[in-house]
Short mmCIF file of C-alpha atoms and ligand atoms in Angstrom, two decimals:
data_model
loop_
_atom_site.label_atom_id
_atom_site.label_comp_id
_atom_site.label_asym_id
_atom_site.label_seq_id
_atom_site.Cartn_x
_atom_site.Cartn_y
_atom_site.Cartn_z
CA MET A 287 51.29 12.03 19.74
CA LYS A 288 50.70 8.46 18.66
CA LEU A 289 48.40 6.69 21.12
CA THR A 290 46.86 3.22 21.28
CA ILE A 291 43.74 2.33 23.25
CA ILE A 292 43.04 -1.35 23.92
CA GLY A 293 39.33 -1.98 24.47
CA THR A 294 36.56 -0.09 22.68
CA GLY A 295 33.86 -0.10 25.37
CA TYR A 296 32.40 3.13 26.76
CA VAL A 297 35.69 4.26 28.28
CA GLY A 298 38.05 3.13 25.50
CA LEU A 299 36.03 4.35 22.55
CA VAL A 300 35.19 7.75 24.02
CA THR A 301 38.74 8.27 25.32
CA GLY A 302 40.31 7.33 21.99
CA THR A 303 37.93 9.57 20.09
CA CYS A 304 38.52 12.57 22.35
CA PHE A 305 42.29 12.06 22.15
CA ALA A 306 41.96 12.18 18.34
CA GLU A 307 39.73 15.24 18.59
CA VAL A 308 42.50 17.22 20.33
CA GLY A 309 45.00 16.26 17.61
CA HIS A 310 46.61 12.97 18.68
CA HIS A 311 46.85 10.02 16.27
CA VAL A 312 44.90 7.19 17.83
CA VAL A 313 44.50 3.52 17.04
CA CYS A 314 41.75 1.68 18.93
CA VAL A 315 42.18 -2.06 19.38
CA ASP A 316 39.48 -4.59 20.23
CA SER A 317 39.72 -8.37 20.30
CA ASP A 318 36.12 -8.57 19.06
CA ALA A 319 36.69 -8.62 15.28
CA ALA A 320 32.97 -8.13 14.55
CA LYS A 321 32.91 -4.96 16.64
CA VAL A 322 36.05 -3.66 14.89
CA LYS A 323 34.34 -4.28 11.55
CA VAL A 324 31.33 -2.23 12.65
CA LEU A 325 33.61 0.62 13.76
CA GLN A 326 35.68 0.46 10.57
CA GLY A 327 32.43 0.68 8.59
CA GLY A 328 31.40 3.88 10.39
CA GLY A 329 29.03 2.23 12.91
CA ILE A 330 29.01 2.99 16.65
CA PRO A 331 28.15 0.06 18.93
CA ILE A 332 26.93 2.26 21.83
CA TYR A 333 24.74 5.33 22.20
CA GLU A 334 26.57 8.29 23.68
CA PRO A 335 25.53 11.87 22.85
CA GLY A 336 27.93 13.53 20.40
CA LEU A 337 30.14 10.47 19.97
CA ALA A 338 29.10 9.34 16.47
CA GLU A 339 29.83 12.77 14.97
CA LEU A 340 33.25 12.93 16.65
CA VAL A 341 34.20 9.42 15.48
CA GLN A 342 33.22 10.21 11.88
CA LYS A 343 35.07 13.53 11.93
CA ASN A 344 38.30 12.08 13.29
CA VAL A 345 38.26 8.98 11.10
CA ALA A 346 37.82 11.27 8.08
CA ALA A 347 40.71 13.43 9.30
CA GLY A 348 42.93 10.32 9.45
CA ARG A 349 43.54 10.64 13.18
CA LEU A 350 41.41 7.70 14.36
CA SER A 351 41.50 4.06 13.22
CA PHE A 352 40.45 0.65 14.45
CA THR A 353 42.11 -2.76 14.42
CA ALA A 354 41.66 -6.20 15.98
CA SER A 355 45.44 -6.68 16.23
CA THR A 356 47.10 -5.83 19.54
CA THR A 357 50.51 -6.27 17.87
CA GLU A 358 49.64 -3.56 15.35
CA GLY A 359 48.41 -1.30 18.14
CA VAL A 360 51.61 -1.80 20.15
CA GLU A 361 53.87 -1.24 17.13
CA ARG A 362 52.17 1.98 16.10
CA SER A 363 52.37 3.90 19.41
CA ASP A 364 54.65 4.70 22.32
CA VAL A 365 51.83 5.13 24.82
CA ILE A 366 49.36 2.26 25.17
CA PHE A 367 46.19 2.63 27.23
CA ILE A 368 44.41 -0.40 28.65
CA ALA A 369 40.63 0.14 28.80
CA VAL A 370 39.20 -3.37 29.07
CA PRO A 371 36.41 -4.54 31.39
CA THR A 372 37.05 -5.47 35.02
CA PRO A 373 33.75 -7.25 35.76
CA PRO A 374 32.62 -8.31 39.23
CA GLN A 375 32.85 -11.89 40.48
CA PRO A 376 30.14 -13.50 42.63
CA ASP A 377 32.03 -12.68 45.87
CA GLY A 378 32.31 -8.96 44.98
CA SER A 379 35.99 -9.13 43.99
CA VAL A 380 37.15 -8.05 40.54
CA ASP A 381 37.82 -10.39 37.61
CA MET A 382 41.27 -9.30 36.42
CA SER A 383 41.60 -11.81 33.59
CA PHE A 384 41.07 -9.27 30.75
CA ILE A 385 43.75 -6.95 32.15
CA GLU A 386 46.16 -9.84 32.66
CA ARG A 387 45.63 -11.14 29.12
CA VAL A 388 46.12 -7.72 27.56
CA ALA A 389 49.29 -7.17 29.64
CA ARG A 390 50.68 -10.46 28.27
CA GLU A 391 49.72 -9.51 24.71
CA ILE A 392 51.37 -6.11 24.98
CA ALA A 393 54.50 -7.69 26.46
CA GLY A 394 54.68 -10.19 23.61
CA ALA A 395 54.46 -7.43 20.99
CA MET A 396 56.90 -4.92 22.53
CA THR A 397 60.20 -4.34 20.70
CA ASP A 398 61.17 -0.97 22.21
CA TYR A 399 60.37 1.32 25.19
CA LYS A 400 56.63 1.72 25.83
CA ILE A 401 54.45 3.44 28.40
CA ILE A 402 51.57 1.18 29.42
CA VAL A 403 48.72 3.13 31.01
CA ASP A 404 45.90 1.50 32.91
CA LYS A 405 42.57 3.30 32.47
CA SER A 406 40.29 0.48 33.61
CA THR A 407 38.98 0.65 37.17
CA VAL A 408 41.20 -1.75 39.11
CA PRO A 409 41.97 -2.70 42.70
CA VAL A 410 44.89 -0.94 44.37
CA ARG A 411 48.26 -2.60 43.59
CA THR A 412 47.18 -3.72 40.10
CA GLY A 413 49.96 -1.57 38.60
CA ASP A 414 52.57 -3.73 40.33
CA LYS A 415 50.98 -6.89 38.95
CA VAL A 416 50.80 -5.47 35.43
CA ALA A 417 54.49 -4.49 35.62
CA GLU A 418 55.47 -7.97 36.86
CA THR A 419 53.44 -9.61 34.09
CA ILE A 420 54.94 -7.46 31.35
CA LYS A 421 58.45 -8.10 32.62
CA ARG A 422 57.83 -11.84 32.67
CA TYR A 423 56.29 -12.10 29.19
CA CYS A 424 58.39 -9.53 27.31
CA LYS A 425 60.71 -11.62 25.17
CA ALA A 426 62.53 -8.57 23.78
CA LYS A 427 63.48 -7.52 27.36
CA VAL A 428 62.99 -3.83 26.52
CA GLU A 429 62.37 -1.06 29.06
CA PHE A 430 58.85 0.08 29.89
CA ASP A 431 56.86 2.08 32.43
CA VAL A 432 53.46 1.30 33.90
CA VAL A 433 51.14 4.23 34.70
CA SER A 434 47.74 4.41 36.39
CA ASN A 435 45.38 6.96 34.82
CA PRO A 436 41.82 6.34 36.05
CA GLU A 437 38.84 7.64 34.12
CA PHE A 438 36.05 9.73 35.66
CA LEU A 439 33.58 10.00 32.75
CA ARG A 440 29.87 9.46 33.28
CA GLU A 441 27.88 7.55 30.69
CA GLY A 442 25.54 9.87 28.84
CA PHE A 443 27.93 12.78 29.43
CA ALA A 444 31.12 10.98 28.46
CA VAL A 445 32.29 13.29 25.67
CA GLU A 446 31.64 16.38 27.79
CA ASP A 447 33.40 14.87 30.85
CA LEU A 448 36.39 13.86 28.73
CA MET A 449 36.80 17.11 26.88
CA LYS A 450 36.40 19.21 30.04
CA PRO A 451 37.70 17.08 32.92
CA ASP A 452 37.78 18.34 36.52
CA ARG A 453 41.16 16.70 37.00
CA ILE A 454 43.57 14.21 35.46
CA VAL A 455 45.12 11.66 37.80
CA VAL A 456 48.45 10.13 36.81
CA GLY A 457 50.07 7.51 39.04
CA VAL A 458 53.69 6.57 38.29
CA ARG A 459 56.47 4.42 39.76
CA ALA A 460 59.26 6.60 38.32
CA PRO A 461 59.51 10.08 36.75
CA ARG A 462 60.30 8.88 33.21
CA PRO A 463 56.71 8.65 31.79
CA VAL A 464 55.52 11.93 33.37
CA ALA A 465 56.51 14.23 30.49
CA ALA A 466 54.71 12.06 27.91
CA MET A 467 51.57 11.85 30.07
CA LYS A 468 51.55 15.63 30.47
CA GLN A 469 51.85 15.97 26.71
CA VAL A 470 48.88 13.63 26.17
CA TYR A 471 46.68 15.73 28.46
CA GLU A 472 48.01 19.22 27.78
CA PRO A 473 45.23 20.07 25.26
CA PHE A 474 42.55 19.40 27.88
CA ASN A 475 43.60 22.30 30.14
CA ALA A 476 42.82 20.48 33.39
CA PRO A 477 44.79 20.19 36.64
CA ILE A 478 47.06 17.14 36.48
CA ILE A 479 47.79 15.31 39.72
CA ILE A 480 50.99 13.29 39.61
CA THR A 481 51.10 10.68 42.34
CA ASP A 482 52.18 7.10 43.03
CA ILE A 483 50.33 4.23 41.36
CA ASN A 484 48.64 2.89 44.50
CA SER A 485 47.20 6.32 45.33
CA ALA A 486 45.96 6.81 41.77
CA GLU A 487 44.19 3.46 41.85
CA LEU A 488 42.66 4.27 45.23
CA ILE A 489 41.49 7.71 44.05
CA LYS A 490 39.19 6.02 41.54
CA HIS A 491 37.54 3.57 43.94
CA ALA A 492 37.39 6.16 46.73
CA SER A 493 35.74 8.71 44.40
CA ASN A 494 33.06 6.38 43.07
CA SER A 495 32.31 5.03 46.55
CA PHE A 496 32.02 8.58 47.88
CA LEU A 497 29.57 9.57 45.13
CA ALA A 498 27.48 6.46 45.87
CA LEU A 499 27.62 7.40 49.56
CA LYS A 500 26.37 10.88 48.71
CA ILE A 501 23.37 9.39 46.88
CA SER A 502 22.58 6.98 49.73
CA TYR A 503 22.92 9.83 52.19
CA ILE A 504 20.28 11.93 50.44
CA ASN A 505 18.09 8.85 49.99
CA ALA A 506 18.27 8.26 53.74
CA VAL A 507 17.40 11.93 54.31
CA SER A 508 14.44 11.48 51.93
CA VAL A 509 12.98 8.88 54.29
CA LEU A 510 13.17 11.39 57.11
CA CYS A 511 11.60 14.05 54.87
CA GLU A 512 8.63 11.79 54.18
CA ALA A 513 8.23 11.07 57.87
CA THR A 514 8.31 14.74 58.85
CA GLY A 515 6.65 16.53 55.96
CA ALA A 516 9.86 18.15 54.69
CA ASN A 517 10.91 18.30 51.03
CA VAL A 518 14.14 16.50 50.10
CA GLN A 519 14.78 18.72 47.09
CA GLU A 520 14.67 21.84 49.25
CA VAL A 521 16.93 20.16 51.78
CA ALA A 522 19.40 19.12 49.04
CA THR A 523 19.47 22.64 47.62
CA GLY A 524 20.01 24.13 51.06
CA MET A 525 22.82 21.68 51.77
CA GLY A 526 24.31 21.89 48.31
CA LEU A 527 24.85 25.64 48.36
CA ASP A 528 27.55 24.97 50.94
CA GLU A 529 30.58 24.67 48.66
CA ARG A 530 32.03 22.00 50.92
CA ILE A 531 29.01 19.79 50.14
CA GLY A 532 27.88 20.73 46.60
CA ARG A 533 24.45 20.12 45.05
CA ARG A 534 25.46 17.45 42.51
CA PHE A 535 24.69 13.80 43.28
CA LEU A 536 22.18 14.82 45.92
CA ASN A 537 19.15 13.75 43.90
CA ALA A 538 17.01 11.33 45.83
CA GLY A 539 15.42 8.53 43.82
CA ILE A 540 15.00 4.77 43.58
CA GLY A 541 18.73 4.26 44.08
CA PHE A 542 21.89 4.15 42.01
CA GLY A 543 22.70 1.47 39.45
CA GLY A 544 24.80 1.00 36.34
CA SER A 545 27.97 -0.86 35.60
CA CYS A 546 30.14 1.24 37.95
CA PHE A 547 28.78 2.22 41.37
CA PRO A 548 27.37 -1.17 42.50
CA LYS A 549 30.42 -3.02 41.20
CA ASP A 550 32.99 -0.54 42.50
CA LEU A 551 31.39 -0.41 45.93
CA SER A 552 31.53 -4.20 46.26
CA ALA A 553 35.11 -4.21 45.01
CA PHE A 554 36.19 -1.48 47.43
CA ILE A 555 34.57 -3.30 50.35
CA LYS A 556 36.40 -6.49 49.29
CA ILE A 557 39.74 -4.71 48.82
CA SER A 558 39.35 -3.17 52.29
CA GLU A 559 38.54 -6.57 53.77
CA GLN A 560 41.64 -8.06 52.12
CA SER A 561 43.67 -5.19 53.57
CA GLY A 562 42.36 -5.89 57.07
CA TYR A 563 39.74 -3.14 57.30
CA ASP A 564 36.01 -3.68 57.60
CA PHE A 565 34.54 -0.73 55.60
CA ARG A 566 31.17 -0.83 57.38
CA LEU A 567 30.22 2.65 56.16
CA LEU A 568 30.14 1.41 52.56
CA LYS A 569 28.16 -1.70 53.48
CA GLU A 570 25.52 0.66 54.85
CA VAL A 571 25.60 2.61 51.55
CA GLN A 572 24.70 -0.64 49.75
CA HIS A 573 22.03 -1.42 52.33
CA ILE A 574 20.34 1.99 52.00
CA ASN A 575 20.39 1.65 48.22
CA ALA A 576 18.63 -1.73 48.35
CA GLU A 577 16.09 -0.43 50.88
CA GLN A 578 15.27 2.55 48.69
CA MET A 579 13.94 0.22 45.99
CA GLU A 580 12.01 -1.87 48.53
CA ARG A 581 10.41 1.28 49.89
CA PHE A 582 9.34 2.45 46.42
CA VAL A 583 7.77 -0.91 45.55
CA LYS A 584 5.95 -0.79 48.89
CA LYS A 585 4.65 2.68 48.03
CA ILE A 586 3.17 1.24 44.82
CA THR A 587 1.64 -1.83 46.44
CA GLU A 588 0.23 0.14 49.36
CA THR A 589 -1.59 2.43 46.95
CA LEU A 590 -2.68 -0.08 44.30
CA TRP A 591 -3.04 -2.93 46.85
CA VAL A 592 -3.10 -6.06 44.67
CA LEU A 593 -0.96 -5.80 41.53
CA LYS A 594 -2.22 -9.01 39.96
CA GLY A 595 -4.52 -8.05 37.11
CA LYS A 596 -3.36 -4.41 37.11
CA THR A 597 -1.53 -2.71 34.26
CA ILE A 598 1.29 -0.30 35.05
CA GLY A 599 3.00 2.06 32.62
CA VAL A 600 6.74 2.46 33.21
CA LEU A 601 8.73 5.41 31.86
CA GLY A 602 12.45 4.67 31.76
CA LEU A 603 14.46 1.45 31.53
CA THR A 604 18.08 2.62 31.40
CA PHE A 605 20.09 3.04 34.63
CA LYS A 606 20.13 6.81 34.04
CA GLN A 607 19.30 9.34 31.36
CA ASN A 608 21.19 9.91 28.07
CA THR A 609 22.32 6.33 27.64
CA ASP A 610 21.08 3.06 26.13
CA ASP A 611 22.74 1.10 28.94
CA VAL A 612 20.43 -1.12 31.01
CA ARG A 613 23.14 -2.98 32.97
CA SER A 614 22.25 -3.13 36.69
CA SER A 615 19.47 -0.67 35.99
CA PRO A 616 17.19 0.11 38.97
CA ALA A 617 14.40 0.62 36.39
CA ILE A 618 14.73 -2.95 35.10
CA ASP A 619 14.91 -4.26 38.67
CA LEU A 620 11.71 -2.36 39.45
CA CYS A 621 9.95 -3.79 36.36
CA GLN A 622 10.95 -7.31 37.37
CA ARG A 623 9.59 -6.80 40.87
CA LEU A 624 6.28 -5.48 39.52
CA LEU A 625 6.02 -8.43 37.12
CA LYS A 626 6.67 -10.81 40.00
CA GLU A 627 3.76 -9.24 41.88
CA GLY A 628 1.56 -10.12 38.90
CA ALA A 629 1.33 -6.70 37.18
CA THR A 630 1.16 -6.29 33.41
CA LEU A 631 3.63 -3.69 32.12
CA ARG A 632 3.65 -1.18 29.28
CA VAL A 633 7.16 0.29 29.10
CA HIS A 634 9.02 2.99 27.22
CA ASP A 635 12.57 4.34 27.11
CA PRO A 636 13.95 6.94 24.68
CA LYS A 637 17.14 4.93 23.93
CA GLY A 638 17.18 1.75 25.99
CA MET A 639 14.39 -0.39 24.51
CA ASP A 640 16.60 -2.44 22.18
CA LYS A 641 18.96 -3.45 24.96
CA ALA A 642 16.09 -3.93 27.43
CA ARG A 643 14.38 -6.45 25.12
CA ALA A 644 17.16 -8.95 25.88
CA VAL A 645 16.66 -8.80 29.65
CA LEU A 646 13.06 -7.75 30.18
CA LEU A 647 10.61 -10.18 28.65
CA ASP A 648 6.81 -10.37 28.81
CA VAL A 649 6.18 -6.62 28.74
CA THR A 650 4.74 -4.39 26.02
CA TYR A 651 7.28 -2.00 24.54
CA VAL A 652 5.61 1.27 23.54
CA GLU A 653 7.38 3.51 20.99
CA ASP A 654 5.66 6.79 21.96
CA MET A 655 5.91 7.87 25.61
CA ASN A 656 2.51 9.54 25.34
CA GLU A 657 0.88 6.19 24.57
CA VAL A 658 2.27 4.32 27.56
CA ALA A 659 -0.58 5.30 29.89
CA ALA A 660 -3.32 3.86 27.65
CA GLY A 661 -5.45 1.51 29.76
CA CYS A 662 -3.00 1.56 32.70
CA ASP A 663 -3.93 1.75 36.39
CA ALA A 664 -0.89 3.88 37.23
CA LEU A 665 2.21 5.43 35.72
CA VAL A 666 5.72 5.01 37.14
CA VAL A 667 8.79 7.16 36.38
CA ALA A 668 11.88 5.00 36.83
CA THR A 669 14.67 6.91 35.02
CA GLU A 670 15.52 10.62 35.13
CA TRP A 671 15.22 11.31 31.36
CA ASP A 672 14.63 15.02 30.73
CA GLU A 673 12.25 14.07 27.90
CA PHE A 674 9.73 12.75 30.39
CA LYS A 675 9.15 16.29 31.64
CA GLN A 676 7.54 16.92 28.23
CA LEU A 677 4.97 14.14 28.80
CA ASP A 678 1.45 15.19 27.77
CA LEU A 679 0.10 15.05 31.32
CA GLU A 680 -3.48 15.81 30.37
CA ARG A 681 -3.55 13.03 27.79
CA ALA A 682 -1.93 10.60 30.24
CA ARG A 683 -4.35 11.54 33.00
CA LYS A 684 -7.34 10.82 30.76
CA ALA A 685 -5.85 7.57 29.43
CA LEU A 686 -5.31 6.07 32.90
CA THR A 687 -8.12 4.28 34.73
CA HIS A 688 -7.07 6.42 37.73
CA PRO A 689 -4.64 9.34 37.50
CA ILE A 690 -1.95 7.90 39.76
CA MET A 691 1.74 8.57 39.24
CA PHE A 692 4.69 7.16 41.20
CA ASP A 693 7.64 9.37 40.36
CA GLY A 694 10.82 7.56 41.39
CA ARG A 695 13.02 10.40 40.12
CA ASN A 696 11.18 13.52 41.32
CA LEU A 697 10.78 14.86 37.77
CA PHE A 698 7.53 16.70 38.37
CA GLU A 699 6.42 19.31 40.88
CA ALA A 700 4.16 17.80 43.54
CA GLN A 701 1.85 20.81 43.98
CA GLU A 702 1.53 21.29 40.23
CA MET A 703 0.58 17.63 39.76
CA GLU A 704 -2.04 17.77 42.47
CA LYS A 705 -3.51 20.90 40.91
CA LEU A 706 -3.78 19.00 37.62
CA GLY A 707 -5.78 16.30 39.38
CA TRP A 708 -3.13 13.65 39.87
CA ILE A 709 -2.61 11.38 42.84
CA TYR A 710 1.12 11.96 42.81
CA LYS A 711 3.70 10.09 44.93
CA SER A 712 7.38 10.87 44.67
CA ILE A 713 10.52 10.47 46.81
CA GLY A 714 11.07 12.45 49.99
CA ARG A 715 8.42 15.07 49.31
C1 LIG B 298 29.99 6.90 37.48
C2 LIG B 298 30.76 8.15 37.98
O1 LIG B 298 29.85 9.24 38.11
C3 LIG B 298 31.87 8.53 37.00
O2 LIG B 298 32.62 9.61 37.54
C4 LIG B 298 32.78 7.31 36.81
O3 LIG B 298 33.82 7.59 35.89
C5 LIG B 298 31.96 6.15 36.29
O4 LIG B 298 30.93 5.84 37.24
C6 LIG B 298 32.87 4.96 36.09
O5 LIG B 298 33.43 4.47 37.09
O6 LIG B 298 33.14 4.58 34.96
P1 LIG B 298 28.07 6.47 35.66
O7 LIG B 298 27.96 5.11 36.28
O8 LIG B 298 28.17 6.58 34.19
O9 LIG B 298 29.34 7.27 36.26
O10 LIG B 298 26.76 7.28 36.08
P2 LIG B 298 26.36 8.36 37.19
O11 LIG B 298 25.97 9.61 36.51
O12 LIG B 298 27.38 8.47 38.23
O13 LIG B 298 25.04 7.69 37.81
C7 LIG B 298 25.10 6.44 38.49
C8 LIG B 298 23.76 6.12 39.13
O14 LIG B 298 23.48 7.00 40.20
C9 LIG B 298 22.56 6.21 38.18
O15 LIG B 298 21.72 5.10 38.40
C10 LIG B 298 21.88 7.50 38.58
O16 LIG B 298 20.51 7.50 38.32
C11 LIG B 298 22.16 7.52 40.07
N1 LIG B 298 22.14 8.88 40.67
C12 LIG B 298 23.06 9.81 40.29
C13 LIG B 298 21.19 9.20 41.63
O17 LIG B 298 20.34 8.36 42.01
N2 LIG B 298 21.20 10.45 42.18
C14 LIG B 298 22.11 11.39 41.82
O18 LIG B 298 22.06 12.51 42.38
C15 LIG B 298 23.06 11.07 40.86
#
């Protein structure tokens, strides 16, 4: 099939590439001409495991191309996906201006029937607004259908999530676009749920909010574990073996971050409020998440007492492993709090240091994780990178003035660490 994706961020670029990988002909559009140039030249503006290889392969096969022209994108395909940002506004509501602009641009370029699919995360009832906008701005007065098709990929695992999805959600207002949508997704061999547009839009916000709730739940349980001498990892495993609960997203830590959960939670709370419902449960999820960070900082200050004049090594800057993304990263938040307390920081991240440099100033960036501990008073693990498990613990222990580690992601085994001579503090254990 011929498909167009508007927006080449994480969602748009990975989606377009995976569509090409299963045999569709895909044109990716972005209004940022400089970014399009990079992509046309074989560059990839983001780090995502496996993506660069797939882009190269599909460009070479003639199935994937890039353009800055929305008109070209609309002309070349019958199905047009919108994957542009929906950033938060100061009051928690969603800025819909990118979606609205793209809808107008598509409308202006349409000369025959098109299916316009929204992939961006949007408030419920956005489909209706997009349809109204297209109808108003379409000079050719041609027929069209609007579809909601939310995306569930995780950064760092985006290619994997896209190629092997748990489910595909397709929200429609009429049956006409269903056959084409099934054809788009047939190669992915996943269950396809056909529903109305409002339900499809709600599925996305309800899913992300539920996952955030799951994390806050286990973080709350971790507080209880610390108070009672239980081990949160054992509790999570015991809970998670119940298929109704599941083990995933039950890892206690310093809280969730990133460009999705915090934003989507605020948006969902706002949407609920606008619909006349006070979603207090989700406000508590936010509250627990904020407290989790406070509690971790307190753990550090209670042990080290005064941070002024102390040097702390921080492992991890990205909001999670396998990404270079530092947006709303708990690790960056933690660094800023430690700096505010007067600490000097030596930091390292396997992929996120370039992006961190723009937001985290006045710290020493260390290229080799095994050199971070040199001259530090303590070591902090802030992101769950698997690489950190390979840290040379003996070398780090000797390099520190005192062998203290605060593990905000429970990467190491507590008993093992104590045996090795560490003063080891983690979460809920
Ligand atoms: C999230 C969802 O998982 C995706 O399904 C969704 O498509 C995406 O948002 C989106 O809306 O675009 P993502 O933000 O990439 O994906 O990352 P996650 O893997 O969900 O992690 C989010 C945060 O939760 C990270 O800070 C991570 O460290 C934290 N987390 C995750 C925990 O603290 N504990 C866990 O058990 C799992």
